[in-house]
Amino acid sequence: MKTPPACDSAVSTPGLKTNLLGLGEQKLIDFFENLGERKFRAAQIMKWVHVRGVTDFAQMTDLSKSLRERLASIAEVRPPEVVSRSDSEDGTIKWLIRTDGGSCIEAVFIPENGRGTLCVSSQIGCSLDCSFCATGKQGFNRDLNTAEIIGQVWIALRELTLPEAAPNNRAVTNVVLMGMGEPLLNFDNVVEAVNLMMHDCAYGLSKRRVTLSTAGVVPALDKLGDVTDVSLAISLHAPNDELRDQLVPLNRKYPIAVLLDSARRYLQKLPDQRRKITIEYTLIDQVNDRQVHARQLAELLGNTPCKIN
Ligand code: SF4
């Protein structure tokens, strides 16, 4: 197993304090109830941290002074650290972000047609080794924790939203988990993070605007609809098992028919039966871009509510 290189020698050390950035609503309620506080404190903290971007408990003025002091002694709000930012002429912005331990991940903001899509990572490296993917060549290092996943959204909003803008006037309108890593192999942290993205006291994004992209970890996909209702994208990239076995080795374990069955079951669990899966199909010259592939794809997806990207 190879390890992605650290961004530089400066290594941040995880604190001994509880990082409230990475706690979803129920975990925050548990945290405050353990302190003998009422559960509405969870919503107060979520608004300070995620909506207003405040990390200093002293500024959280609707908490009592004694609670603020207590929180400062046992907890923290610690987003991951931005190492660098690169702005392209077309408006795309890439942040290199250092995680605990020193390895770096990337978050990418892509503005297009009145939308702003943030692509976030879920793991450092990836174990799935898709043939066309640079991340797969790095091997797997570790899962990101919830604070490191939601922290990418926190960072982008702080850097992109003007302080005077209304809370709902934000540059990030969509989030896609399509960066480094396979989200369904980091199930609990990813679910906690996407549910924060959609929570009204945090980022308030619609379930149609938060998309989890998977190469097809079927057992985890079968559980996903029980805990969240994000939009789903499948990294298909091939219309038959023979080719997909080469491009996405996970296909040897969960072939296309098994994966699409699971994806349709996910859709069936959603309250809104009009929702569709996004099928990701990267055209690779002379590999998966022939007419025969297009015909196979149309036949394959005939009974799956989907759009192809
Ligand atoms: S699952 Fe995604 S990140 Fe992992 S190797 Fe495949 S394309 Fe790359």
mmCIF file with all atom_site columns, N, CA and C and ligand atoms in Angstrom, residues 126 128-130 132-133 135-136 179 181-182 215, ligand 1:
data_model
loop_
_atom_site.group_PDB
_atom_site.id
_atom_site.type_symbol
_atom_site.label_atom_id
_atom_site.label_alt_id
_atom_site.label_comp_id
_atom_site.label_asym_id
_atom_site.label_entity_id
_atom_site.label_seq_id
_atom_site.pdbx_PDB_ins_code
_atom_site.Cartn_x
_atom_site.Cartn_y
_atom_site.Cartn_z
_atom_site.occupancy
_atom_site.B_iso_or_equiv
_atom_site.pdbx_formal_charge
_atom_site.auth_seq_id
_atom_site.auth_comp_id
_atom_site.auth_asym_id
_atom_site.auth_atom_id
_atom_site.pdbx_PDB_model_num
ATOM   1  N  N   . CYS A 1 126 ? -7.280  5.985  -2.385  1.00 0.00 ? 126 CYS A N   1
ATOM   2  C  CA  . CYS A 1 126 ? -8.431  5.117  -2.657  1.00 0.00 ? 126 CYS A CA  1
ATOM   3  C  C   . CYS A 1 126 ? -7.922  3.711  -2.935  1.00 0.00 ? 126 CYS A C   1
ATOM   4  N  N   . LEU A 1 128 ? -9.581  1.377  -4.657  1.00 0.00 ? 128 LEU A N   1
ATOM   5  C  CA  . LEU A 1 128 ? -10.303 0.676  -5.729  1.00 0.00 ? 128 LEU A CA  1
ATOM   6  C  C   . LEU A 1 128 ? -9.555  0.617  -7.058  1.00 0.00 ? 128 LEU A C   1
ATOM   7  N  N   . ASP A 1 129 ? -8.554  1.443  -7.242  1.00 0.00 ? 129 ASP A N   1
ATOM   8  C  CA  . ASP A 1 129 ? -7.617  1.308  -8.357  1.00 0.00 ? 129 ASP A CA  1
ATOM   9  C  C   . ASP A 1 129 ? -8.282  1.286  -9.734  1.00 0.00 ? 129 ASP A C   1
ATOM   10 N  N   . CYS A 1 130 ? -9.206  2.202  -9.972  1.00 0.00 ? 130 CYS A N   1
ATOM   11 C  CA  . CYS A 1 130 ? -9.784  2.315  -11.318 1.00 0.00 ? 130 CYS A CA  1
ATOM   12 C  C   . CYS A 1 130 ? -8.671  2.696  -12.299 1.00 0.00 ? 130 CYS A C   1
ATOM   13 N  N   . PHE A 1 132 ? -8.325  4.482  -14.888 1.00 0.00 ? 132 PHE A N   1
ATOM   14 C  CA  . PHE A 1 132 ? -8.180  5.827  -15.454 1.00 0.00 ? 132 PHE A CA  1
ATOM   15 C  C   . PHE A 1 132 ? -7.936  6.885  -14.385 1.00 0.00 ? 132 PHE A C   1
ATOM   16 N  N   . CYS A 1 133 ? -7.733  6.481  -13.117 1.00 0.00 ? 133 CYS A N   1
ATOM   17 C  CA  . CYS A 1 133 ? -7.783  7.442  -12.013 1.00 0.00 ? 133 CYS A CA  1
ATOM   18 C  C   . CYS A 1 133 ? -6.433  7.583  -11.319 1.00 0.00 ? 133 CYS A C   1
ATOM   19 N  N   . THR A 1 135 ? -5.887  9.030  -8.439  1.00 0.00 ? 135 THR A N   1
ATOM   20 C  CA  . THR A 1 135 ? -5.998  8.747  -7.000  1.00 0.00 ? 135 THR A CA  1
ATOM   21 C  C   . THR A 1 135 ? -5.814  7.258  -6.728  1.00 0.00 ? 135 THR A C   1
ATOM   22 N  N   . GLY A 1 136 ? -6.429  6.433  -7.584  1.00 0.00 ? 136 GLY A N   1
ATOM   23 C  CA  . GLY A 1 136 ? -6.320  4.988  -7.393  1.00 0.00 ? 136 GLY A CA  1
ATOM   24 C  C   . GLY A 1 136 ? -4.875  4.520  -7.424  1.00 0.00 ? 136 GLY A C   1
ATOM   25 N  N   . GLY A 1 179 ? -14.657 13.591 -5.283  1.00 0.00 ? 179 GLY A N   1
ATOM   26 C  CA  . GLY A 1 179 ? -13.224 13.858 -5.209  1.00 0.00 ? 179 GLY A CA  1
ATOM   27 C  C   . GLY A 1 179 ? -12.473 12.577 -4.887  1.00 0.00 ? 179 GLY A C   1
ATOM   28 N  N   . GLY A 1 181 ? -11.309 9.291  -3.289  1.00 0.00 ? 181 GLY A N   1
ATOM   29 C  CA  . GLY A 1 181 ? -11.874 8.259  -2.429  1.00 0.00 ? 181 GLY A CA  1
ATOM   30 C  C   . GLY A 1 181 ? -13.220 7.730  -2.882  1.00 0.00 ? 181 GLY A C   1
ATOM   31 N  N   . GLU A 1 182 ? -13.586 6.587  -2.311  1.00 0.00 ? 182 GLU A N   1
ATOM   32 C  CA  . GLU A 1 182 ? -14.894 5.967  -2.563  1.00 0.00 ? 182 GLU A CA  1
ATOM   33 C  C   . GLU A 1 182 ? -15.778 6.239  -1.342  1.00 0.00 ? 182 GLU A C   1
ATOM   34 N  N   . ALA A 1 215 ? -18.467 3.960  -7.075  1.00 0.00 ? 215 ALA A N   1
ATOM   35 C  CA  . ALA A 1 215 ? -18.060 2.987  -8.088  1.00 0.00 ? 215 ALA A CA  1
ATOM   36 C  C   . ALA A 1 215 ? -18.901 1.723  -7.974  1.00 0.00 ? 215 ALA A C   1
HETATM 37 S  S1  . SF4 B 2 .   ? -13.344 4.863  -6.855  1.00 0.00 ? 1   SF4 B S1  1
HETATM 38 FE FE1 . SF4 B 2 .   ? -13.043 6.978  -7.592  1.00 0.00 ? 1   SF4 B FE1 1
HETATM 39 S  S2  . SF4 B 2 .   ? -11.232 7.715  -6.454  1.00 0.00 ? 1   SF4 B S2  1
HETATM 40 FE FE2 . SF4 B 2 .   ? -11.266 5.489  -6.243  1.00 0.00 ? 1   SF4 B FE2 1
HETATM 41 S  S3  . SF4 B 2 .   ? -9.904  4.743  -7.868  1.00 0.00 ? 1   SF4 B S3  1
HETATM 42 FE FE3 . SF4 B 2 .   ? -12.014 4.710  -8.676  1.00 0.00 ? 1   SF4 B FE3 1
HETATM 43 S  S4  . SF4 B 2 .   ? -12.310 6.703  -9.706  1.00 0.00 ? 1   SF4 B S4  1
HETATM 44 FE FE4 . SF4 B 2 .   ? -10.475 6.866  -8.387  1.00 0.00 ? 1   SF4 B FE4 1
#
